[in-house]
PDB file of C-alpha atoms in Angstrom:
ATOM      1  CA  UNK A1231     218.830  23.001 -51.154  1.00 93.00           C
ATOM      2  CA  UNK A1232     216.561  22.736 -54.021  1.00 94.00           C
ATOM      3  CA  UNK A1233     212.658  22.312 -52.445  1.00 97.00           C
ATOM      4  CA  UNK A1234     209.070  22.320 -53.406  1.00 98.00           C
ATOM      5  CA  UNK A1235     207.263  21.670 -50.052  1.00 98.00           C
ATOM      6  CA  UNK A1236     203.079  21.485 -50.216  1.00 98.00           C
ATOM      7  CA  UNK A1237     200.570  22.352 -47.913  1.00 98.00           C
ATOM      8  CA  UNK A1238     196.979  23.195 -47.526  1.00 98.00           C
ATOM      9  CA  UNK A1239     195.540  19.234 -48.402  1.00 97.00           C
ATOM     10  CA  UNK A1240     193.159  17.748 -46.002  1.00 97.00           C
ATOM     11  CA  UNK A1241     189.388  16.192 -45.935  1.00 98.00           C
ATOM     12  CA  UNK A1242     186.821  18.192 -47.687  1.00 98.00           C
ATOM     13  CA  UNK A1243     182.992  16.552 -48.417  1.00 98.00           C
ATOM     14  CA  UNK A1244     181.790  16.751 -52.022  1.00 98.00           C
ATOM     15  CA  UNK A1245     181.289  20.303 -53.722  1.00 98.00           C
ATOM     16  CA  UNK A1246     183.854  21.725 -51.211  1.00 98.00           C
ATOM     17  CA  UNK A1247     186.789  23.930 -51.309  1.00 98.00           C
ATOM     18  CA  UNK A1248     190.599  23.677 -50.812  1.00 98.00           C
ATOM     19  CA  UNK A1249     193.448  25.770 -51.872  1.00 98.00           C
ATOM     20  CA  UNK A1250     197.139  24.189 -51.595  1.00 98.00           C
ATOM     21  CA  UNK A1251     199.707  26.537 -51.472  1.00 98.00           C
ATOM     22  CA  UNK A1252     203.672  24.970 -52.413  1.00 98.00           C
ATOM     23  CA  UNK A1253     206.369  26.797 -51.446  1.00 98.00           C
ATOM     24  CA  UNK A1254     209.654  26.968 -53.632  1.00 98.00           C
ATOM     25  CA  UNK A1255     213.325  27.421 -52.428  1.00 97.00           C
ATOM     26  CA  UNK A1256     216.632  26.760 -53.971  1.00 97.00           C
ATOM     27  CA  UNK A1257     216.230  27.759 -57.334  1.00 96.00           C
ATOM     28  CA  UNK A1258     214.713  30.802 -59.043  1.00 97.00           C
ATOM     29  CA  UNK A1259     211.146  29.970 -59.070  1.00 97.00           C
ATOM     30  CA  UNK A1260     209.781  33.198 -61.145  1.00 97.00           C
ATOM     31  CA  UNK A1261     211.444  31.659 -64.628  1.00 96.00           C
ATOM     32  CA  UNK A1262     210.118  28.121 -64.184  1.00 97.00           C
ATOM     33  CA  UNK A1263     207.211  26.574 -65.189  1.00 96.00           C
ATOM     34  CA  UNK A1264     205.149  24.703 -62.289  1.00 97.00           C
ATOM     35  CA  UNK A1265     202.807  22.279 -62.516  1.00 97.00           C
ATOM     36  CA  UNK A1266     200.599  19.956 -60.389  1.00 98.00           C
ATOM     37  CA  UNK A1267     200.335  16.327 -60.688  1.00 98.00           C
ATOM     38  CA  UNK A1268     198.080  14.331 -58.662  1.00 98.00           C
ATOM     39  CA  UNK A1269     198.005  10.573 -57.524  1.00 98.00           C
ATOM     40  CA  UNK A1270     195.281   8.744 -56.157  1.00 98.00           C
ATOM     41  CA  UNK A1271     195.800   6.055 -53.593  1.00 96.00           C
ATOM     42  CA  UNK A1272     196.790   3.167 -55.083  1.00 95.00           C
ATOM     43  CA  UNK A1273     197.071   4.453 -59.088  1.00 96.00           C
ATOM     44  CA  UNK A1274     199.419   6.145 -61.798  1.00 96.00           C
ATOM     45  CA  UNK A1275     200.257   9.192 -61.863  1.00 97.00           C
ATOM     46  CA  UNK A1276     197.944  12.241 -63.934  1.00 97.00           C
ATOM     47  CA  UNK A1277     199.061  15.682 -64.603  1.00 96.00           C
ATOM     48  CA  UNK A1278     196.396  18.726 -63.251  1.00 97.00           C
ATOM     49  CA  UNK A1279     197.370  21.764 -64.573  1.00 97.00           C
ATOM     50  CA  UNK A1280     201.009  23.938 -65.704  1.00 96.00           C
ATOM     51  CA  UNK A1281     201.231  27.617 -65.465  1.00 97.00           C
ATOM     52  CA  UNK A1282     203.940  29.739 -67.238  1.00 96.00           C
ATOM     53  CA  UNK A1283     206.875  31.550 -65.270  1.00 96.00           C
ATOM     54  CA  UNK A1284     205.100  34.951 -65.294  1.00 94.00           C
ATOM     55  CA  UNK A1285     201.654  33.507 -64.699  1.00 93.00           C
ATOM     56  CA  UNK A1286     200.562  34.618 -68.402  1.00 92.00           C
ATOM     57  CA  UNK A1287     199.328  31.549 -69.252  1.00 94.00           C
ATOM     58  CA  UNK A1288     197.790  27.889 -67.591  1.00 96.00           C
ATOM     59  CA  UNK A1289     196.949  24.406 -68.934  1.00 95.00           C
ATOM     60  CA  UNK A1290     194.227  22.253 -67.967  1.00 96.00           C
ATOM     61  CA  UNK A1291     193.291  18.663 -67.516  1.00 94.00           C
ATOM     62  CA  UNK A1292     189.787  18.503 -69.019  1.00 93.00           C
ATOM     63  CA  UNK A1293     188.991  16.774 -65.393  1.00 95.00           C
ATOM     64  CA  UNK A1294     189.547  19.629 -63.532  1.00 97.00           C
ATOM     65  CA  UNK A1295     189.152  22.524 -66.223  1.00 97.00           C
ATOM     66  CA  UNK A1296     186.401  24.932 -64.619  1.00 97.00           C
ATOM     67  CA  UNK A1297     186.663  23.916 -61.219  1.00 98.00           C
ATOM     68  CA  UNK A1298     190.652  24.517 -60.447  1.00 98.00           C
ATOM     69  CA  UNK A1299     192.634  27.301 -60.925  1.00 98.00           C
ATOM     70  CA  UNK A1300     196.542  27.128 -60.828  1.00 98.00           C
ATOM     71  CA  UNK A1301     198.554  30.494 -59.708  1.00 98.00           C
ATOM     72  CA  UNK A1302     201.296  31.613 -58.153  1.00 98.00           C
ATOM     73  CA  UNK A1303     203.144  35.051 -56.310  1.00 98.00           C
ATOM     74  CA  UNK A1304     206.554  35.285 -57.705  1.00 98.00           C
ATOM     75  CA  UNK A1305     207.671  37.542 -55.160  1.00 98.00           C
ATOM     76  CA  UNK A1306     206.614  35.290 -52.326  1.00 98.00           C
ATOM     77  CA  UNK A1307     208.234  31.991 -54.403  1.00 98.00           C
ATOM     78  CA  UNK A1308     204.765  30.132 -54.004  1.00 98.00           C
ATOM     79  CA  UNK A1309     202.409  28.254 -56.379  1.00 98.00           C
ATOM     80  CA  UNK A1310     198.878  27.715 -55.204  1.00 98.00           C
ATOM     81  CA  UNK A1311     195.995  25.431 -56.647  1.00 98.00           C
ATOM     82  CA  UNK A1312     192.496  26.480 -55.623  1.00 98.00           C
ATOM     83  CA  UNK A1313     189.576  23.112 -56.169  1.00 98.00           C
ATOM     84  CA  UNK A1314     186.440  24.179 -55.947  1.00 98.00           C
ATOM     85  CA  UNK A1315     183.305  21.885 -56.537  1.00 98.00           C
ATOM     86  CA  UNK A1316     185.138  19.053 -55.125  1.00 98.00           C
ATOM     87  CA  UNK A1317     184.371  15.191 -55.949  1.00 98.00           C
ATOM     88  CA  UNK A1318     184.970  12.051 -54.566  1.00 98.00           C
ATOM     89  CA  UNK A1319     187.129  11.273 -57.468  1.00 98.00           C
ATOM     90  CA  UNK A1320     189.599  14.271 -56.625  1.00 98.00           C
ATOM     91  CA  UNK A1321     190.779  12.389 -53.943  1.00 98.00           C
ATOM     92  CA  UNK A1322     194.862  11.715 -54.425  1.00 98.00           C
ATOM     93  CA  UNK A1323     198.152  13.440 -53.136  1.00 98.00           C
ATOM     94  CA  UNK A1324     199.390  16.664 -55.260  1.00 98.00           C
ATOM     95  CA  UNK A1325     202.354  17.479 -56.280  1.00 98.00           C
ATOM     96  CA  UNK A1326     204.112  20.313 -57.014  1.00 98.00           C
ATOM     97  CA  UNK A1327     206.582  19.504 -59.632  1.00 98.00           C
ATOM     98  CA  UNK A1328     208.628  21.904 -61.717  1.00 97.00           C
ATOM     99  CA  UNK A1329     209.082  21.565 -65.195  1.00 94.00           C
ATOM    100  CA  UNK A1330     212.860  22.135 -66.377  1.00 90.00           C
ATOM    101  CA  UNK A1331     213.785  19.618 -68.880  1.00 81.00           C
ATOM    102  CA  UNK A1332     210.472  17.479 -68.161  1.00 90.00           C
ATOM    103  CA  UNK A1333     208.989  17.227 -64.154  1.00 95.00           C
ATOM    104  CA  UNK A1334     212.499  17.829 -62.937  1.00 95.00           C
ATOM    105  CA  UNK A1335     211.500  18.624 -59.106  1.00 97.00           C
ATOM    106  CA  UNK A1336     208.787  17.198 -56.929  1.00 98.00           C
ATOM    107  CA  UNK A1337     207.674  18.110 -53.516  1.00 98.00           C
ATOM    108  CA  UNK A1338     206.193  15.447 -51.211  1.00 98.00           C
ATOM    109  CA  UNK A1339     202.861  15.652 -51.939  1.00 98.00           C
ATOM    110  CA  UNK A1340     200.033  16.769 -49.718  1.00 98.00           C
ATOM    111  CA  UNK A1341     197.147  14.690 -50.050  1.00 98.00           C
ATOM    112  CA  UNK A1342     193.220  15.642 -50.519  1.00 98.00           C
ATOM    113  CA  UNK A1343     190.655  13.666 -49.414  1.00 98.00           C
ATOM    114  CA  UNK A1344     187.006  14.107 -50.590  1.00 98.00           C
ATOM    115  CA  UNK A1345     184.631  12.062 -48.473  1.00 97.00           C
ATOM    116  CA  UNK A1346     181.026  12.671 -46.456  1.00 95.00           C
TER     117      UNK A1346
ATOM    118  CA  UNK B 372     193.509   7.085 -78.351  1.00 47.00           C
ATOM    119  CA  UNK B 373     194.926   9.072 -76.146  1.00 56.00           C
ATOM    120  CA  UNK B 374     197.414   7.975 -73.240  1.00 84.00           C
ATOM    121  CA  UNK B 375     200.613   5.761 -72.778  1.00 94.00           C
ATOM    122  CA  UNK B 376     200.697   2.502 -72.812  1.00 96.00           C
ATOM    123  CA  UNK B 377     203.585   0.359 -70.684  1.00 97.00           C
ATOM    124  CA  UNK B 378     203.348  -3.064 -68.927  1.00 97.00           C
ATOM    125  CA  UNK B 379     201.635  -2.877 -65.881  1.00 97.00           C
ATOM    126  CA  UNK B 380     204.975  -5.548 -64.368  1.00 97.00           C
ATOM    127  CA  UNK B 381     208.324  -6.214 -65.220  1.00 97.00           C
ATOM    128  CA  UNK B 382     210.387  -9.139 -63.356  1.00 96.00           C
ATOM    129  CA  UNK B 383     214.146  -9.621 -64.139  1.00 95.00           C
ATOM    130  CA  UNK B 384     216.760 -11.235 -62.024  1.00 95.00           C
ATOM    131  CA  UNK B 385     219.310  -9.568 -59.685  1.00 95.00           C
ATOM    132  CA  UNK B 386     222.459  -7.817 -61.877  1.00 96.00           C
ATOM    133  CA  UNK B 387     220.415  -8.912 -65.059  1.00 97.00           C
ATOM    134  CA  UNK B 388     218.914  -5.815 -67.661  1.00 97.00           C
ATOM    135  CA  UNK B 389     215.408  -4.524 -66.976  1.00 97.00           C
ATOM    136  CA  UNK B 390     213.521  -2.986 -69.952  1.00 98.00           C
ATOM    137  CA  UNK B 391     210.223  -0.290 -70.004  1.00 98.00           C
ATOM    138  CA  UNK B 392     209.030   0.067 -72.569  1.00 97.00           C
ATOM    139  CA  UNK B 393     205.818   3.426 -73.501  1.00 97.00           C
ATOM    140  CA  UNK B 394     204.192   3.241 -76.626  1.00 95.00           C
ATOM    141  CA  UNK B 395     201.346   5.561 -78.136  1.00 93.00           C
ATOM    142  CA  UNK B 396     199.071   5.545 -81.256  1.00 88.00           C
ATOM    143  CA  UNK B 397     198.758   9.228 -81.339  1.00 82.00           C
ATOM    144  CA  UNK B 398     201.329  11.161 -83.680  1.00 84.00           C
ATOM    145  CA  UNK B 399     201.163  14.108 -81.925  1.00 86.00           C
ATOM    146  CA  UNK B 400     202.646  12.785 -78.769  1.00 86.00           C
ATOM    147  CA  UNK B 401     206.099  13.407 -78.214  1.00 83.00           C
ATOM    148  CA  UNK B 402     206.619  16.769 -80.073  1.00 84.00           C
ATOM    149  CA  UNK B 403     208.950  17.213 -76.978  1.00 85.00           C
ATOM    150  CA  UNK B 404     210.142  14.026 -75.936  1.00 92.00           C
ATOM    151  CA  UNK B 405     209.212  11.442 -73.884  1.00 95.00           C
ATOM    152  CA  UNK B 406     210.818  11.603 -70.093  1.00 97.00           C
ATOM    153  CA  UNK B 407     210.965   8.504 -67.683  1.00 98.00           C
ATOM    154  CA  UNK B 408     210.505   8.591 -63.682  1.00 98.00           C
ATOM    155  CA  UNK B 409     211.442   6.363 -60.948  1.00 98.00           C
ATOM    156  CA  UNK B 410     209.207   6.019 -58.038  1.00 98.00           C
ATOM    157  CA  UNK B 411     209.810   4.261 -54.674  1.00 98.00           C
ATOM    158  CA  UNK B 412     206.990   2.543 -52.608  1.00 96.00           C
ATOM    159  CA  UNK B 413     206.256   5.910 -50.320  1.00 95.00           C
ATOM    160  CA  UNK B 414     208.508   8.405 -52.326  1.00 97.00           C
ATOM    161  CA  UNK B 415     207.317  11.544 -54.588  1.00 98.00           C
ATOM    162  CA  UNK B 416     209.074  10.405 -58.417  1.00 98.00           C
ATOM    163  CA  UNK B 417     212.144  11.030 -59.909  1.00 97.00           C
ATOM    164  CA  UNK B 418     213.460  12.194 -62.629  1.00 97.00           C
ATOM    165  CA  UNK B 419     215.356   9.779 -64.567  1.00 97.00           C
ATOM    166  CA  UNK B 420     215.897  10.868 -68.103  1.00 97.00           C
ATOM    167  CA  UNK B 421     214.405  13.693 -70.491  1.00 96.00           C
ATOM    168  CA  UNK B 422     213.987  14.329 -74.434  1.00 93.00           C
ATOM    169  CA  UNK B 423     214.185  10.809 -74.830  1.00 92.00           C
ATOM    170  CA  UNK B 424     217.483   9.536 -73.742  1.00 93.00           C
ATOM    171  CA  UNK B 425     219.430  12.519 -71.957  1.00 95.00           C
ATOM    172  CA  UNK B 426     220.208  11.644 -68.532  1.00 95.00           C
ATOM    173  CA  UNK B 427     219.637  14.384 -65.536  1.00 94.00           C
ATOM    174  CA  UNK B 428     223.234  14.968 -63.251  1.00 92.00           C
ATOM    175  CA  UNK B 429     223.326  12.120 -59.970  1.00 94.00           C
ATOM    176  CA  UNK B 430     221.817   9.602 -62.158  1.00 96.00           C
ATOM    177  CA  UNK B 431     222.837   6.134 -62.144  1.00 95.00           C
ATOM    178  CA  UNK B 432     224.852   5.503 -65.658  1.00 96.00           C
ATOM    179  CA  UNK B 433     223.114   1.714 -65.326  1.00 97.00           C
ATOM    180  CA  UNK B 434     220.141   4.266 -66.568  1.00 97.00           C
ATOM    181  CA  UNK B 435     219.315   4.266 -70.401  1.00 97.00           C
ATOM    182  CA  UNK B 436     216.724   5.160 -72.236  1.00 97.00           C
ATOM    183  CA  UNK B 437     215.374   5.734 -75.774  1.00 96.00           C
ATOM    184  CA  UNK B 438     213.418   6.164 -78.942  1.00 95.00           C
ATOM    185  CA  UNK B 439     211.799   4.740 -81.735  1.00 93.00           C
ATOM    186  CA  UNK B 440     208.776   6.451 -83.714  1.00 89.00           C
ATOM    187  CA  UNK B 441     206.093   5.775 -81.349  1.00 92.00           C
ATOM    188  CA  UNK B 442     207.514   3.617 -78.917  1.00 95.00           C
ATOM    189  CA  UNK B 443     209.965   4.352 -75.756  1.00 96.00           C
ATOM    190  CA  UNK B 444     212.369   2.906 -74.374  1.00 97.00           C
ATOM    191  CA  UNK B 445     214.141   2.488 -70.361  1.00 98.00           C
ATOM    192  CA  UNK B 446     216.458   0.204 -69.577  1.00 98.00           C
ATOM    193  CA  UNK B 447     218.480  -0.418 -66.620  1.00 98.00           C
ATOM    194  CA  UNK B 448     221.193  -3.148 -66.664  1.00 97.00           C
ATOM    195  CA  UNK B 449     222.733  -4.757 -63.163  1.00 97.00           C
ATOM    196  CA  UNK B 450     219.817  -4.126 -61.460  1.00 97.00           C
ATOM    197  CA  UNK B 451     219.886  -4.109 -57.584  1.00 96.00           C
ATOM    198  CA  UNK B 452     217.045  -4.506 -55.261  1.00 96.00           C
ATOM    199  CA  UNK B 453     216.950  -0.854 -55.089  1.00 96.00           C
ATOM    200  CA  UNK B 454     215.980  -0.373 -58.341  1.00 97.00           C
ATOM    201  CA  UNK B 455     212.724  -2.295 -57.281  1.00 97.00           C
ATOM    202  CA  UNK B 456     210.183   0.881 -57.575  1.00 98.00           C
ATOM    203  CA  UNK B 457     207.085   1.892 -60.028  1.00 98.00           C
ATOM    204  CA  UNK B 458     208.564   3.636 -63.350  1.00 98.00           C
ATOM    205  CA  UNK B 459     206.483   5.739 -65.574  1.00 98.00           C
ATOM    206  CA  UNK B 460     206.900   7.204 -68.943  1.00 97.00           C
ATOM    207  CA  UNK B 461     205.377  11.094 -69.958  1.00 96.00           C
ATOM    208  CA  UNK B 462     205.214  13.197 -72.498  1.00 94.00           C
ATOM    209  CA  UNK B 463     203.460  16.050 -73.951  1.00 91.00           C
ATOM    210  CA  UNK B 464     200.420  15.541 -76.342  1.00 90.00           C
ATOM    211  CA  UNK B 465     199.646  18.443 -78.581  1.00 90.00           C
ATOM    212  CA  UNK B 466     196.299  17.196 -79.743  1.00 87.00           C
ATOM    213  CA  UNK B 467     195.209  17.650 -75.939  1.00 85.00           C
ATOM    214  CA  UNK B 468     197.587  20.324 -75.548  1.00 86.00           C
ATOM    215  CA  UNK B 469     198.596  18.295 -72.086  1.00 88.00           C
ATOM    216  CA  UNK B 470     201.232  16.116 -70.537  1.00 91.00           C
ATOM    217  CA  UNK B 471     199.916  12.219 -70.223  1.00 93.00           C
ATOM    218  CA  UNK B 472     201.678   9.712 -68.177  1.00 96.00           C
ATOM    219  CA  UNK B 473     201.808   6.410 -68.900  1.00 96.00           C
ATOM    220  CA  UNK B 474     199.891   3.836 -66.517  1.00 96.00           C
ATOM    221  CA  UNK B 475     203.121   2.645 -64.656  1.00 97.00           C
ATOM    222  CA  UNK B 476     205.459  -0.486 -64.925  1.00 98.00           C
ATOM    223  CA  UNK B 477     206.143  -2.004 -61.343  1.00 98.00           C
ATOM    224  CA  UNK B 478     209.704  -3.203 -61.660  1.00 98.00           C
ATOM    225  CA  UNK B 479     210.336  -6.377 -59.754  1.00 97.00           C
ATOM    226  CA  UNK B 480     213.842  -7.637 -58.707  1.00 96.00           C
ATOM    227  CA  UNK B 481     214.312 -11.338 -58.651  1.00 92.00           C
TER     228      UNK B 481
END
């Protein structure tokens, strides 16, 4: 069965840390592209960041560009995001979505909350 | 101006034709086509079509979509309370060098 399955979210206060890990089964993760979209509670949807198949290259939002870093361990079939310098306006659910002929899988979302 | 632009609701009746439609000012939006998703209320989206029109294996053929210049296009015909969900439109934008989303169409069933 073809699965993207998230972990790691949780409640963080401002300028924290939090690194989500998604774990990939069912297809071959280390030729496709990942990505992570977010959703905040209530809105549309905004794409975070992509990263290539061999990890040679990421994308990012201009939101989050400096404080997140997308990567992943092919051999382990895992994408991770690491948020540092967290703010209130972070808070949403991430996804981990692969990109094969546009966002083709999602996982379920784990969701980040950034509150004092 | 950056960003997608679709109707924030959409009301049609039961087994009538629903129509979505994305438009953008910026030409360099949609070097890759534009792809449509389906979400349910409490549901991670779907993936509904791709470059434009092409429709990904297990979907619904009541499922079209399409393209003109600057403006796309979903539309689902006999629509069933099931099809009652948020739908958004994406595509990449090579002046940001990032995918945008549109702000979402909530498709209501009548």
């Amino acid at each position: 069965e073809v699965q993207l399955v998230e972990s790691g979210g949780g409640l963080v206060q401002p300028g924290g840390s939090l690194r989500l890990s998604c774990a990939a089964s069912g297809f071959t993760f280390s030729t496709s592209w990942m990505h992570w979209v977010r959703q905040a509670p209530g809105k549309g949807l905004v794409w975070v960041a992509y990263i290539k198949s061999d990890g040679s290259g990421t994308i990012y939002a201009d939101s989050v560009k400096g404080r997140f870093t997308i990567s992943r361990d092919n051999a382990k079939n895992t994408l991770f995001l690491q948020m540092n310098s967290l703010r209130v306006e972070d808070t949403a659910v991430y996804y981990c979505v692969r990109e094969f002929n546009a966002f083709d899988i999602w996982g379920q979302g784990t969701m980040v909350t950034v509150s004092s | 101006q950056a960003g997608l632009t679709q109707p924030p609701s959409v009301s049609t009746g039961l087994r009538q034709t629903a129509t979505i439609t994305c438009t953008w000012n910026n030409n360099n939006v949609g070097s890759q086509g534009v792809a449509w998703l389906q979400q349910l209320q409490g549901h991670p989206p779907k993936l509904l079509s791709y470059r434009n029109n092409n429709r990904p294996s297990g979907i619904s053929e009541r499922v079209s979509a399409s393209r003109s210049g600057n403006t796309a296009s979903l539309t689902i015909t006999g629509l069933q309370p099931e099809d009652e969900a948020d739908y958004y439109c994406s595509a990449w934008d090579d002046s940001l060098s990032a995918w945008v989303f549109g702000g979402g169409t909530k498709l209501t069933v009548l």
